[in-house]
Every structure is written in structure tokens, then in C-alpha cells.
XYZ file of C-alpha atoms in Angstrom:
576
model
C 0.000 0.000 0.000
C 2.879 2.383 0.884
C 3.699 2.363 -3.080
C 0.900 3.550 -4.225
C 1.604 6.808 -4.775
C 4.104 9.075 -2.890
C 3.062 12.380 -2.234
C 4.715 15.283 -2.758
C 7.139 13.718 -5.763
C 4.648 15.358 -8.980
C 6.988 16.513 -11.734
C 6.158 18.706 -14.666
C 6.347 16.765 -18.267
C 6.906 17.632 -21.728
C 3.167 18.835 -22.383
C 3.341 20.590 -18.856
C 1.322 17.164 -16.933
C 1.960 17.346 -13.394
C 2.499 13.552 -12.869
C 4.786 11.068 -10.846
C 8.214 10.782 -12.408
C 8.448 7.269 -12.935
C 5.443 7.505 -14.517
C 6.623 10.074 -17.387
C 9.886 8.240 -17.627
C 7.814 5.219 -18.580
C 6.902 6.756 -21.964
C 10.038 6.694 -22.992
C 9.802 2.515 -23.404
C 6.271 3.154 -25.433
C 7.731 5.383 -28.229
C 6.874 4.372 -31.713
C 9.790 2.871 -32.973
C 10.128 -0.677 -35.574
C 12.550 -3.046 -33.564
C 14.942 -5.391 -35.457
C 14.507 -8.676 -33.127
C 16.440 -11.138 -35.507
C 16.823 -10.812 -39.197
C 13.461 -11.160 -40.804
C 11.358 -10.284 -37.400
C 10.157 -7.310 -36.240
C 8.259 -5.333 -33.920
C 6.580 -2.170 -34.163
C 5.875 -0.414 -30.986
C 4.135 2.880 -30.609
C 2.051 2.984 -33.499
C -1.294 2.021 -31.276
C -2.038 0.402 -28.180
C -0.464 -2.657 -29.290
C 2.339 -3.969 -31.270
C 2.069 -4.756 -34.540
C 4.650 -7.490 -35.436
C 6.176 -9.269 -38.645
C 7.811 -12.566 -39.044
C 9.661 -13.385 -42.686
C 9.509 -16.890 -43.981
C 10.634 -18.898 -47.005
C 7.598 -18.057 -48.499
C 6.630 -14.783 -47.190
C 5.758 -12.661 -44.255
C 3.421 -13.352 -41.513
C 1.780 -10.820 -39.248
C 0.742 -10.394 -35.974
C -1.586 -8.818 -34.382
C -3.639 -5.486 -36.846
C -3.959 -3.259 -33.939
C -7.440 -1.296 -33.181
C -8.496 -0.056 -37.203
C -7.933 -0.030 -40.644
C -5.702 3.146 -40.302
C -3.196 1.481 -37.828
C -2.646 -1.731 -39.597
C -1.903 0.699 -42.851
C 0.452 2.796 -40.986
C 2.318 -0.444 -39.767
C 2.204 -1.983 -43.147
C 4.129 1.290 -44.964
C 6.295 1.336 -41.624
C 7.253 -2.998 -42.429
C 7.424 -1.935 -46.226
C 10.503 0.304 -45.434
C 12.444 -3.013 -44.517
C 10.578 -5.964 -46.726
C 8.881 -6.729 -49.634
C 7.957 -9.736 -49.208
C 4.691 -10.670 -49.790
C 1.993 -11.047 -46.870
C 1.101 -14.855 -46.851
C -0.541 -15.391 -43.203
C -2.259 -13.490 -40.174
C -1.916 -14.543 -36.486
C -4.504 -12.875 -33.276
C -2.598 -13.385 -30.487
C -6.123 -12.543 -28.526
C -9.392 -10.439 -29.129
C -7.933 -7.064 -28.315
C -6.087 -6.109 -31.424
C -7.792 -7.791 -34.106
C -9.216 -3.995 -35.856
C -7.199 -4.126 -38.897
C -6.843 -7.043 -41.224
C -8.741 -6.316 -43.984
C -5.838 -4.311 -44.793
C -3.837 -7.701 -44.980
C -6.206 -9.205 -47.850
C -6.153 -6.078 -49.328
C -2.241 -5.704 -49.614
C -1.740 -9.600 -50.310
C -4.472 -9.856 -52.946
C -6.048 -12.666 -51.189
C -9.918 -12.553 -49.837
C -8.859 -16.407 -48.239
C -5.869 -15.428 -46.878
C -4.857 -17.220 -43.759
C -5.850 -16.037 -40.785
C -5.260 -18.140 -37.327
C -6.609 -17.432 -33.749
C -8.093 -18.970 -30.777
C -11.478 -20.235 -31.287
C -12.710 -18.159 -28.513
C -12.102 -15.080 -30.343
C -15.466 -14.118 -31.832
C -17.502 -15.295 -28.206
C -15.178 -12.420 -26.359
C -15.554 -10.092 -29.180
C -19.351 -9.720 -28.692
C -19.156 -10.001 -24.857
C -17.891 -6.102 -24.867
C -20.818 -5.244 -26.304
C -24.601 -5.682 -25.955
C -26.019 -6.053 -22.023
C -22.553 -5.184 -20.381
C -21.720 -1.789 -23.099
C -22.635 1.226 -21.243
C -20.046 0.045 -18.284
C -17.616 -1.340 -20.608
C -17.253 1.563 -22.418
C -17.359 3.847 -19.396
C -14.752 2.149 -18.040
C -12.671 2.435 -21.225
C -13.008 6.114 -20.720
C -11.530 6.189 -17.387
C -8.763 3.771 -17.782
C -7.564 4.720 -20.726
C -8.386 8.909 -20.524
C -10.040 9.147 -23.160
C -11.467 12.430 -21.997
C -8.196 13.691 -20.960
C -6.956 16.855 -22.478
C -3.414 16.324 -24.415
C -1.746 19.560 -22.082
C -2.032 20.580 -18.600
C -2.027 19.833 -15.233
C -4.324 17.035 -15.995
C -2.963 16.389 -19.722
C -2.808 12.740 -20.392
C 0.781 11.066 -20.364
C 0.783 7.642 -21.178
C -1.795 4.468 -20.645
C 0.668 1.908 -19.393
C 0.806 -0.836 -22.055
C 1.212 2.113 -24.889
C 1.353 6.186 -24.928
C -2.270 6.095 -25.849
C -5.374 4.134 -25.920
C -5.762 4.934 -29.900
C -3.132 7.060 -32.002
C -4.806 10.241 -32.498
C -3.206 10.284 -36.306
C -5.519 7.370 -37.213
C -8.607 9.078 -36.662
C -11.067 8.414 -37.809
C -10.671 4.293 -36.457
C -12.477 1.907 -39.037
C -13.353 -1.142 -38.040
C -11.811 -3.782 -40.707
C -11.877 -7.174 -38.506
C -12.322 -10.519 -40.482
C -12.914 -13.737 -38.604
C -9.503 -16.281 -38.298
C -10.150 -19.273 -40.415
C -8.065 -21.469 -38.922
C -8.695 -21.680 -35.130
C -7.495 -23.744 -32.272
C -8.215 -24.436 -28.653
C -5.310 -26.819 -27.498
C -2.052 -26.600 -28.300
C -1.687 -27.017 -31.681
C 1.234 -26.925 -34.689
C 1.276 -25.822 -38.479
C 3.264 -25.169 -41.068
C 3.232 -21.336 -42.127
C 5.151 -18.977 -44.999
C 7.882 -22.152 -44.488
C 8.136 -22.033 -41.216
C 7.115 -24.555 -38.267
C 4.523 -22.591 -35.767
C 3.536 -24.074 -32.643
C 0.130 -22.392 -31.121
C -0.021 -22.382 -26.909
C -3.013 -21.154 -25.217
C -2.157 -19.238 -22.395
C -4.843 -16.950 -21.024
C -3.884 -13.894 -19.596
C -6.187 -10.533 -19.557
C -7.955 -12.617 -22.304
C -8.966 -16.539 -21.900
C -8.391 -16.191 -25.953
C -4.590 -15.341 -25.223
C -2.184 -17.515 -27.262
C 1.430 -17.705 -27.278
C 3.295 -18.242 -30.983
C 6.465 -20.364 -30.850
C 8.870 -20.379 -33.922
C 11.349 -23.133 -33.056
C 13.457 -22.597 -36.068
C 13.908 -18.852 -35.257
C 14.150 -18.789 -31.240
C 11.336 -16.407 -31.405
C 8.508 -16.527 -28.594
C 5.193 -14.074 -28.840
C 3.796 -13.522 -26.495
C 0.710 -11.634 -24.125
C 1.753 -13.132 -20.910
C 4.910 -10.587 -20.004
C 4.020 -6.793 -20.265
C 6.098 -3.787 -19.827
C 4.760 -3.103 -16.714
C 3.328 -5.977 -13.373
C 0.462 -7.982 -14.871
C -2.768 -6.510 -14.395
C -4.976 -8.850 -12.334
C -7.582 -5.967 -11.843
C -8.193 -4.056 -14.543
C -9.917 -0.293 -13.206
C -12.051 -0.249 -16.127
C -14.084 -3.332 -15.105
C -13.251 -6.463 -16.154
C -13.570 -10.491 -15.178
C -11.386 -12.181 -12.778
C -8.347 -13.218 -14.194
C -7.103 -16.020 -12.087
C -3.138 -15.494 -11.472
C -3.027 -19.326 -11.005
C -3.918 -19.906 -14.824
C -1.808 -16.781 -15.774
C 1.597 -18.485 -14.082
C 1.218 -21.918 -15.885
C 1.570 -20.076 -19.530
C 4.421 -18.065 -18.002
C 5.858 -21.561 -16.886
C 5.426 -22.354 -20.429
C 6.908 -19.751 -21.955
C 9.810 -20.017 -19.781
C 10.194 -24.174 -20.547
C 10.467 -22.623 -24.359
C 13.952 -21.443 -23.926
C 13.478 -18.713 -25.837
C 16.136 -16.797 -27.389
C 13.683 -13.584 -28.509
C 10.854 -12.240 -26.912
C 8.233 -10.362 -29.002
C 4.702 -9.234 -26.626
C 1.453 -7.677 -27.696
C 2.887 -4.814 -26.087
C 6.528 -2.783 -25.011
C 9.746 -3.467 -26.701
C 11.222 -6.873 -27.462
C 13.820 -8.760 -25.848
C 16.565 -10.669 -26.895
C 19.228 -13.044 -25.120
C 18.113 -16.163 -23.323
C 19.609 -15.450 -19.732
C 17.849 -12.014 -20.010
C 14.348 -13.298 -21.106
C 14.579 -16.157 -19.027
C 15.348 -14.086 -15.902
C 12.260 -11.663 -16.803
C 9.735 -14.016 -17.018
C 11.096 -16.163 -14.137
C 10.897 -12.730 -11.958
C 7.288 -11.478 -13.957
C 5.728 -15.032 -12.445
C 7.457 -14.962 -9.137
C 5.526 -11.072 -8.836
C 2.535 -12.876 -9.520
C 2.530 -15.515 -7.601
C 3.550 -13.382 -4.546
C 0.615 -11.575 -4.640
C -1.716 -14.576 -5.120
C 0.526 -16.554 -2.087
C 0.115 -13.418 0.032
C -3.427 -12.459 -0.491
C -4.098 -16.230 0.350
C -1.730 -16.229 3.311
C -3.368 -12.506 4.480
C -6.771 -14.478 4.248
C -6.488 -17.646 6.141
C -5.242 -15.502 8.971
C -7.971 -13.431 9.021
C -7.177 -10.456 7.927
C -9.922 -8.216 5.922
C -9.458 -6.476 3.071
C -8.617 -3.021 4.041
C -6.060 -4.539 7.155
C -4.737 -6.837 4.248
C -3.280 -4.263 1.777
C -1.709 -2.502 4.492
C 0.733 -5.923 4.642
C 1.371 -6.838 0.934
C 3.626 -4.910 -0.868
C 6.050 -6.360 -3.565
C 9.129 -6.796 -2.526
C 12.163 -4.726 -3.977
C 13.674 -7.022 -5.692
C 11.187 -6.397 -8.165
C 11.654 -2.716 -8.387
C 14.579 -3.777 -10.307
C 13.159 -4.131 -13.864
C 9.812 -2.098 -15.361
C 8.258 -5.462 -16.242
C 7.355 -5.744 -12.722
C 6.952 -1.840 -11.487
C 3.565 -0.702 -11.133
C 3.077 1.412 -14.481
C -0.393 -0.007 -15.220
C -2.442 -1.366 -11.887
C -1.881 -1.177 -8.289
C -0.572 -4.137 -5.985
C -3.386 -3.007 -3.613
C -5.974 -3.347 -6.394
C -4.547 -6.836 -7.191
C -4.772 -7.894 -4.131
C -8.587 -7.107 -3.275
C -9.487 -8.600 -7.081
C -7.486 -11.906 -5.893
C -9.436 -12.318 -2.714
C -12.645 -11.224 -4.697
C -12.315 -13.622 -7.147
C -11.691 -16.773 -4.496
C -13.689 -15.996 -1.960
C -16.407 -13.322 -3.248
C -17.147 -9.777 -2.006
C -17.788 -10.402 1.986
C -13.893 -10.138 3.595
C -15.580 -11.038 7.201
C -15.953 -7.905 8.367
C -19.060 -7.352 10.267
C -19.510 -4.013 8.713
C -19.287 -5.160 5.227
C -22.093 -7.358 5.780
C -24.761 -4.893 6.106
C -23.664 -1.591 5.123
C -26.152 0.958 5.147
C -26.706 2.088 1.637
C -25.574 5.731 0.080
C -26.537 8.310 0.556
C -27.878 7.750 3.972
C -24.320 6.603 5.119
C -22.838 9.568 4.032
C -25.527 11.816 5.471
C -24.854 9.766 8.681
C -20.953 9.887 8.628
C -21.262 14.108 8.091
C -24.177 14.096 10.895
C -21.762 11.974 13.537
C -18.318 14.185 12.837
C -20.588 17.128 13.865
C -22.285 18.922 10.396
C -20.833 19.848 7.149
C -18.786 22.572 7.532
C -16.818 20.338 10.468
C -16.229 17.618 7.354
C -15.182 20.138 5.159
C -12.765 21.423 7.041
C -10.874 18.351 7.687
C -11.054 17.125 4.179
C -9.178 20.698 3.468
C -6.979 19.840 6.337
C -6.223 16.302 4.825
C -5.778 18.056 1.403
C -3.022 20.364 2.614
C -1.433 17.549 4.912
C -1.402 15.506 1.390
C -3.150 12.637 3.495
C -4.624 11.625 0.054
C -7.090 8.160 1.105
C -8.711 10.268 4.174
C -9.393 13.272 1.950
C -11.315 11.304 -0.447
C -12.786 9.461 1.664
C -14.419 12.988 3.797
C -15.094 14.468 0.557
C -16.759 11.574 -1.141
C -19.496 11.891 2.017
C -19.859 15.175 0.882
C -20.644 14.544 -2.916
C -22.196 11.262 -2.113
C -24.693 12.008 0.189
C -27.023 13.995 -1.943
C -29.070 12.211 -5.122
C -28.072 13.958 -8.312
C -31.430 14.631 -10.574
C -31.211 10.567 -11.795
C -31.100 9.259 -8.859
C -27.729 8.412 -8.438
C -25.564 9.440 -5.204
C -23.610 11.606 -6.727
C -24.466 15.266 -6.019
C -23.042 17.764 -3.532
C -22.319 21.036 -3.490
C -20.049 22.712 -5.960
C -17.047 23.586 -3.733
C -17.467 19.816 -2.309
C -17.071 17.823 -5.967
C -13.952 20.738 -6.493
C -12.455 19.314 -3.196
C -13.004 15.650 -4.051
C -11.108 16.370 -7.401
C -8.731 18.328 -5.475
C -8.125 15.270 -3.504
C -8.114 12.431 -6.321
C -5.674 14.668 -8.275
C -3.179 14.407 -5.302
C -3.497 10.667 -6.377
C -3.390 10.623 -9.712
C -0.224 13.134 -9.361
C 1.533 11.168 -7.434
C 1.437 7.186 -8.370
C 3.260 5.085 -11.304
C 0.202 3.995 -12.002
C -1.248 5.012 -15.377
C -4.908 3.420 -14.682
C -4.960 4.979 -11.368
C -3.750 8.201 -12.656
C -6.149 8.228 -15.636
C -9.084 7.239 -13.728
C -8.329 9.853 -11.058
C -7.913 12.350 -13.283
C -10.943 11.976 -14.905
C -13.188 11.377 -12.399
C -11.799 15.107 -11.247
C -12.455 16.548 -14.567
C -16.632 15.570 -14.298
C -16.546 17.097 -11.125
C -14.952 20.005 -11.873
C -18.183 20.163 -14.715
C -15.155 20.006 -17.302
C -16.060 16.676 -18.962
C -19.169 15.026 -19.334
C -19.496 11.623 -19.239
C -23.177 11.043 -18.094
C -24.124 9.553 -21.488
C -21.944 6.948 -20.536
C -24.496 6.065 -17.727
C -27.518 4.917 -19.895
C -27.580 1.884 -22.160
C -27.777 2.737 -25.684
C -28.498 0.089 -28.670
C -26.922 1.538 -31.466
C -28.313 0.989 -35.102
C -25.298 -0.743 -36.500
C -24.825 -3.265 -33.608
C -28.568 -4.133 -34.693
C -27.518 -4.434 -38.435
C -24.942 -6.511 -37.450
C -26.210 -9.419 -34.856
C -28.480 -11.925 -35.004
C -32.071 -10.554 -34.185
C -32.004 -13.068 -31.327
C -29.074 -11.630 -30.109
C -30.234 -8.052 -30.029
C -33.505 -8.785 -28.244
C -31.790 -10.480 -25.554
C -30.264 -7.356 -24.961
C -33.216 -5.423 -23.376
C -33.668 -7.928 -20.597
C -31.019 -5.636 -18.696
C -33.046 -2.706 -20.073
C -36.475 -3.919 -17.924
C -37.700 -1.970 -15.158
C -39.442 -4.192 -13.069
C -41.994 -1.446 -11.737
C -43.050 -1.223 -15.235
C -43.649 -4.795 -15.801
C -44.697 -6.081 -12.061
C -48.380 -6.664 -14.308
C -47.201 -7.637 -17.749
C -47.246 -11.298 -19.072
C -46.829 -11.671 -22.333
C -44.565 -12.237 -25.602
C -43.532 -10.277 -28.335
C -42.918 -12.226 -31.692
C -40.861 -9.917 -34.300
C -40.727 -11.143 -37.221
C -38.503 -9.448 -40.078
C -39.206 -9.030 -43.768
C -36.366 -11.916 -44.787
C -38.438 -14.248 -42.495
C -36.134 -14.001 -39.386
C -37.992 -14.850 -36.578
C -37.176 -14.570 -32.912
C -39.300 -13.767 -29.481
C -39.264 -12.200 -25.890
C -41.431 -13.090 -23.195
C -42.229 -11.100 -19.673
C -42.980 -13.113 -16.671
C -41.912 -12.274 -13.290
C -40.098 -9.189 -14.144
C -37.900 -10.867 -16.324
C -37.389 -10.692 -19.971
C -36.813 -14.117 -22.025
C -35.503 -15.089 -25.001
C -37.618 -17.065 -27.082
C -38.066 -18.623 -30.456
C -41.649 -16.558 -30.801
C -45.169 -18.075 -31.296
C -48.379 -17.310 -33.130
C -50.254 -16.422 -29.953
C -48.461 -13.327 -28.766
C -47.724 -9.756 -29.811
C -46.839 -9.659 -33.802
C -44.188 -6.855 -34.702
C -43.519 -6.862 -38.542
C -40.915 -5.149 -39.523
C -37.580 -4.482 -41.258
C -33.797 -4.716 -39.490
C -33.218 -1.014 -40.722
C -36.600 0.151 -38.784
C -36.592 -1.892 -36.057
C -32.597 -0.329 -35.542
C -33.849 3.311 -35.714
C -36.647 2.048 -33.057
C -34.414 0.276 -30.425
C -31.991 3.266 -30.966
C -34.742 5.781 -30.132
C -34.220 7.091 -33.054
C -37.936 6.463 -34.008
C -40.731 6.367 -31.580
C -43.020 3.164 -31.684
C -45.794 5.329 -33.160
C -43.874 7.227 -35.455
C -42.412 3.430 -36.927
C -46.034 1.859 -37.007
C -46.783 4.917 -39.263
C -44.884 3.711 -42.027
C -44.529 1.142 -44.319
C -41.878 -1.046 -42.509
C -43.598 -1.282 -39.583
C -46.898 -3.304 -38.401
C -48.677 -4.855 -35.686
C -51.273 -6.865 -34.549
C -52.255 -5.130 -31.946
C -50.770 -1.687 -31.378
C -52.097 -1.201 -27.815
C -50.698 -4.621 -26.505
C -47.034 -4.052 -28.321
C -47.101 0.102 -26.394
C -47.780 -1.930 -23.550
C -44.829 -4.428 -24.004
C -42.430 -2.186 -24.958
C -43.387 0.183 -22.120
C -41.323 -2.038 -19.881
C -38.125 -1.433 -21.606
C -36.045 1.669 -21.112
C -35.851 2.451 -24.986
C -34.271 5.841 -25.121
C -31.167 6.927 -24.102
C -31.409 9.653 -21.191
C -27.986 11.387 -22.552
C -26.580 11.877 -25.921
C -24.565 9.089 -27.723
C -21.302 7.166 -26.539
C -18.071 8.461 -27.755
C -17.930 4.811 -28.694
């Protein structure tokens, strides 16, 4: 816990961020520069979030990974063209994440069938970012990554960990050009590619589609197991558990490879076997500390807020960036191990029934003695950079009033001011990129200088209906029900579209369920086009049974129905 952050050590960057010095240093391992690993493999850092990476064989040149869009797989492909002509043959996904770009790849190689491998879980994890969880997905994209950051100032974004941004603003405007692998695996599995022998590991890491690539005849491991920063078992943004246990056996893996090169979805490469070998040895021994520890820390007893006070890496692994906190937070690992094993409840009593905001918060400021009493030792804290008790006063100040959606999450003016005051001591002063982006930005919306409240309301967008199943997309309002709205409703909606796609949604018991559709229920005729603009709230339900697309067989009964949904958005669109 006592690494954290470090008050007091904020340093002025290039673009005049106040941040912690490690932290800027850091960026200095993220700049975009194409790395020579051997001859015929290399690694392009900096261009996006990721690495875009290029092995040569016999019969031409394989690569790895497209990055987030069409624009930063081009970029990467004119940046490779500067050292080989050789003629793309093959495409490997290391995982989901960076998959944005390869039409780019049939388009350069002339080949609509080129070969494309990945993990069969792939297109499953793609469409779990979207639909029922997207609103907090995305929000949590936002903080992480500070995407609502301004480039200069005090608060001006510096880096994102794993790259110097969470897209390259010169790629703008970020096209989507994914194509599905077609060759997948699941086990370990070996082929023969552009000449060359390619043996295919699964090793989940922050992705259960995670895959390491062996080349045995090259030396040449890649890899999204070792980052340039310690492993991120909690991500801020929201994520699900990722079980350091599984994470250690692929790093046990790709240590047994012997590796004489080291190429990751992210940071620079490595090269020399004693040197990779004594990284990844030291990036799993990190991990399993804090696994050991947390485990240790909970048999004895110990609750979660005692417990962080006690784990802290040790410094041997201060030594190298690979295990410095540039990304998460050891005390944010920690509570996201015990989380995952043993669930939410840490034993202590008051845990178990806490009163709910904003009543605890009006309680807490009633018990130290009124408002003006809290306020003035959250502006003591402030000055006295005691960071955690500061935000902890002022959060009872903003969180004890409802904002106008009902949310705790109000306050006074001068009280959100000193709980960004107080955040921005944090973000100022950790290594932590996540921590420093999320504090940051959280202080920006209560400062009123960034809104993010359409973020906070689920929006279907028109495209993700033209582009799932119909199924699919009326599952998705089942986390769009308000039960108060359907505590009398029974019944099903059948939609059927004009290609003869048919699919259905039933309401019992508060609950929305998918179903096949039936003859007896609701009718909704329509097109995929209309019944986008309708979900969207682009069109209301009236306004589509006016038209031609649009019909019913009974137009009372379907208001009725979709009365139960929350349809439009409350803010305007996602950024996303």
C-alpha cells in the first residue's frame, strides 16, 4: 500500500502534466519505434495500443496482431514496407484485443482467403464487450484509458501503461476492418506457415483467448503473458477475474520454451536467453507473490482493508519495469485476488450490512458534527497531502445527496472541487497510469469540465442491430427492464422481419426471455433497418407503425410491451 503513490514527488512533463516521475519516464519505453529482433522479425511499438509485429519466412511474411483499425494496420504496413517486400502470406490474433485491422492484410496480399489463425474463442469475447454489459464497458474504457483527458495541462494525459495512448490520435477516424480467423485452435496445436514450423499455446492472460506463438526454427517466442509493466490482475475499467493461477502456468510455459527472442502484444522486445529467461522467471514470481500473500493474508484473518496494508512487492522487483507498477496497483490486485476466491464479503461485520448511500454519508457528516466540520478536515487532509482520508471525507460530501437521476452523486459545488482536489493528489503522485487516468478523470466531471453522463444509460446503437443476429439483439433489453413497469405484464412479443427471421421475448416475473416466438403473442412486422432506428430511439413506436416497414397486430398490446423497456437513451450518444 505504501507504493501507491508518494506524495509530494509530482513533476512537470513535456506537455506541462503534473504527474509522478516514474510515470513520465515510462513513456520513454512506449515510443513508436520498428525493432529489429532477428533478421526477418520485427516489432513495431508505438504505433497504437499494441504492437504490430512481422515474421519473414521462405515463403513470405506473416503478421501479428492489426492493432485497433484499418488506419493502424496501414500505418504499420508502410512502416514494415521500409524493410521488406515480401509478400503477406498469413495473419496470427494473439487474442481479441487487437484484431481492428486485417482487412488491410487481404487487401495488400491480394487474397480474400488469406490465412488467418486465432483462438477459437475469439469471436464469443468479441461480442461479450458489447450488448447487455456496453454502457459500463465503455465507461470504463473512458476512465482507464483517458479518453477524456486533455493532451496539455495539469491534468494532460501522459501515457496508458501498455502504450502512450489508448488509440493514435493520427488514425482518426478508427475503421473497423476485422475478419474472422479461419483457422482456429483451442489446445495446443502446430502448423506449417510462410515455411516455417509454428507451434500455437493457449495461455490466457487478460484474455482466456490469449495464445502464445512459438517459432522453433527462429528462437522467437510471442507472447501476451509478459508486459512492460506488473500484470494486471484488476483491470480499473471493469473487467472479469483473471485467475493469477492460470496466468503463471503459460508463463511456466513460456519459460520451458527457452526462448532466445521475446516479441509481446505490447513494449519493446527482448533478446538473449539469460535475459528473457530471468524476466519471465521474476514477472511469475511477482505474480505468484501476490496470489501466495493475499491467500496467506486471508487464512489468517485479515480483511481487506487490514490486508493491503501488509502486501507490498518486494524490492527485488523494483529492479526491472516489467514488474513496477506502471499499469495497476498491488493493492488493487490484491482485493481482485481475494474477490475472485472468496467473493465480495472479507468477514468484516460491517461489510455485511452496510447501510446504503446516501444515507451513510448523510450519517458519517451528521456523527463528525455537520458539514462545515467535514469540510474542514477534508481541506486539512488536502493540505497535509493525506490523500485516502481526503477522499474518503469528501466523497461523504458529494455522495450524500441524489443527483437529478437518482444516483448518489451530487453535492455542493465547492465539495465535488475538493473531491477532485483530492483524487488529483493521487493521480499526481502514483506510477500507475490506470490509477492516474481514472483519477484524473473522475476530477475533470466534477470540476463540470467533462461530461461523461451519457456513458451512464444503455444505448443500442443501429449498427450493432444491423450486425447481430435478431435473437441476439432482443436479448439485450432484458437488462433494459424496469421491473416497476412490468410487475403486471405477461406476455410475448414475436418480431418477425421481412427476410423471415424470426425470434421472441417473453415477460414473466419481471424478467425478460428469449424465445423462439409463437403465433399467440404480440406480432411486430418489420424491417432490421426500422426496427434499428426504433431500439436506438431514433424512431418512436408510433412514429415506426406509421410507415410502411412497420406493423402490428395489436398496437395497444405491443405500447404496452415495450413500455417495460427503457428504450431511449437519457444522454446523448457514446463516444464509442
Amino acid at each position: 500500500m505504501k507504493d501507491s503513490f508518494a506524495p509530494g514527488i509530482e513533476t512537470v512533463g513535456p506537455e506541462d502534466q503534473l504527474a509522478h516521475p516514474d510515470h513520465l519516464a515510462h513513456s520513454e519505453r512506449l515510443v513508436r519505434k520498428l525493432y529489429q529482433v532477428r533478421e526477418g522479425a520485427w516489432s513495431l511499438v508505438g504505433n497504437g495500443l499494441s504492437n504490430q509485429s512481422f515474421i519473414e519466412g521462405p515463403e513470405g511474411l506473416i503478421v501479428i496482431d492489426t492493432g485497433d483499425c484499418r488506419e493502424e494496420m496501414a500505418a504499420a504496413m508502410a512502416e514494415i514496407r521500409t524493410r521488406t517486400d515480401a509478400p503477406v502470406v498469413a495473419c496470427i490474433y494473439t487474442h481479441f484485443h487487437y484484431v481492428g485491422g486485417t482487412e488491410v492484410l487481404l487487401e495488400v496480399s491480394g487474397n480474400p482467403d488469406l490465412p488467418i489463425w486465432g483462438h477459437a474463442g475469439i469471436e464469443a469475447n468479441l461480442k461479450r464487450f458489447g450488448g447487455e454489459v456496453g454502457p459500463r464497458v465503455s465507461r470504463g474504457l473512458v476512465h482507464q484509458f483517458g479518453m477524456a483527458m486533455p493532451a496539455q495541462g495539469p491534468d494532460g494525459l501522459v501515457n496508458v501503461g501498455l502504450g502512450n495512448f489508448y488509440r493514435n490520435p493520427d488514425h482518426a477516424p478508427f475503421t473497423r476492418a476485422y475478419v474472422t480467423a479461419n483457422n482456429t485452435f483451442e489446445a495446443p496445436t502446430k502448423a506449417r506457415i510462410a515455411g516455417l514450423d509454428v507451434h500455437f499455446l493457449p495461455a490466457p492472460s487478460d484474455a482466456t483467448d490469449s495464445a502464445t506463438v512459438w517459432f522453433p526454427e527462429l528462437g522467437i517466442a510471442v507472447n501476451n503473458l509478459l508486459w512492460p509493466a506488473l500484470f494486471n490482475v484488476f483491470a480499473i475499467r471493469g473487467e472479469e477475474y483473471r485467475d493469477p493461477r492460470i496466468l503463471i502456468n503459460g508463463l511456466d510455459e513460456l519459460l520451458d520454451l527457452d526462448a532466445t527472442h521475446l516479441i509481446a502484444a505490447h513494449g519493446p522486445p527482448m533478446s538473449g536467453g539469460a535475459e528473457i529467461r530471468e524476466r519471465v522467471r521474476d514477472y511469475r514470481d511477482a505474480i505468484q507473490f501476490l496470489w501466495d500473500q493475499t491467500v496467506r493474508h486471508a487464512n489468517l484473518g485479515y480483511g481487506l482493508d487490514e490486508m493491503i496494508a501488509h502486501i507490498t512487492l518486494p524490492k527485488a522487483f523494483s529492479a526491472h519495469f516489467t514488474t513496477r507498477q506502471f499499469y495497476g496497483l498491488v493493492e488493487h490486485h490484491v482485493r481482485q485476488i481475494y474477490t475472485g476466491l472468496f467473493g465480495w464479503f472479507d468477514e468484516n461485520e460491517a461489510n455485511l450490512f452496510p447501510v446504503p448511500l446516501p444515507e451513510r454519508a448523510a450519517r458519517m457528516i451528521e456523527g463528525f458534527g455537520g458539514i462545515e466540520k467535514v469540510r474542514a478536515q477534508a481541506d486539512a487532509a488536502i493540505d497535509a497531502k493525506d490523500y485516502r482520508w481526503a477522499i474518503e471525507l469528501a466523497s461523504w460530501l458529494v455522495r450524500s445527496e441524489k443527483n437529478s437521476r437518482g444516483r448518489a452523486d451530487a453535492g455542493a459545488p465547492e465539495d465535488r472541487a475538493r473531491l477532485g482536489s483530492a483524487l488529483r493528489g493521487v493521480a499526481r503522485s502514483s506510477t500507475s497510469a490506470n490509477v492516474r487516468n481514472w483519477c484524473t478523470t473522475r476530477a475533470l466531471e466534477l470540476d463540470a469540465l467533462v461530461d461523461i453522463e451519457r456513458l451512464r444509460g444503455h444505448r443500442i446503437r443501429k449498427a450493432d442491430v444491423m450486425g447481430r443476429p435478431l435473437r441476439e439483439t432482443l436479448a439485450i433489453l432484458r437488462v433494459r427492464l424496469v421491473p416497476a413497469a412490468a410487475a403486471d405484464v405477461a406476455d410475448e412479443l414475436t418480431v418477425r422481419l421481412a427476410d423471415g427471421t424470426v425470434a421472441g421475448l417473453a415477460i414473466r416475473n419481471c424478467v425478460a426471455v428469449p424465445t423462439e416466438g409463437c403465433d399467440d403473442g404480440v406480432q411486430l412486422h418489420t424491417d432490421l433497418a426500422t426496427l434499428g432506428d426504433l431500439l436506438a430511439g431514433k424512431l418512436s413506436l408510433a412514429d415506426a407503425l406509421a410507415t410502411e416497414h412497420c406493423s402490428t397486430n395489436d398496437a395497444a398490446r405491443l405500447a404496452a410491451f415495450m413500455a417495460c423497456f427503457e428504450i431511449a437513451p437519457q444522454q446523448g450518444r457514446s463516444q464509442r
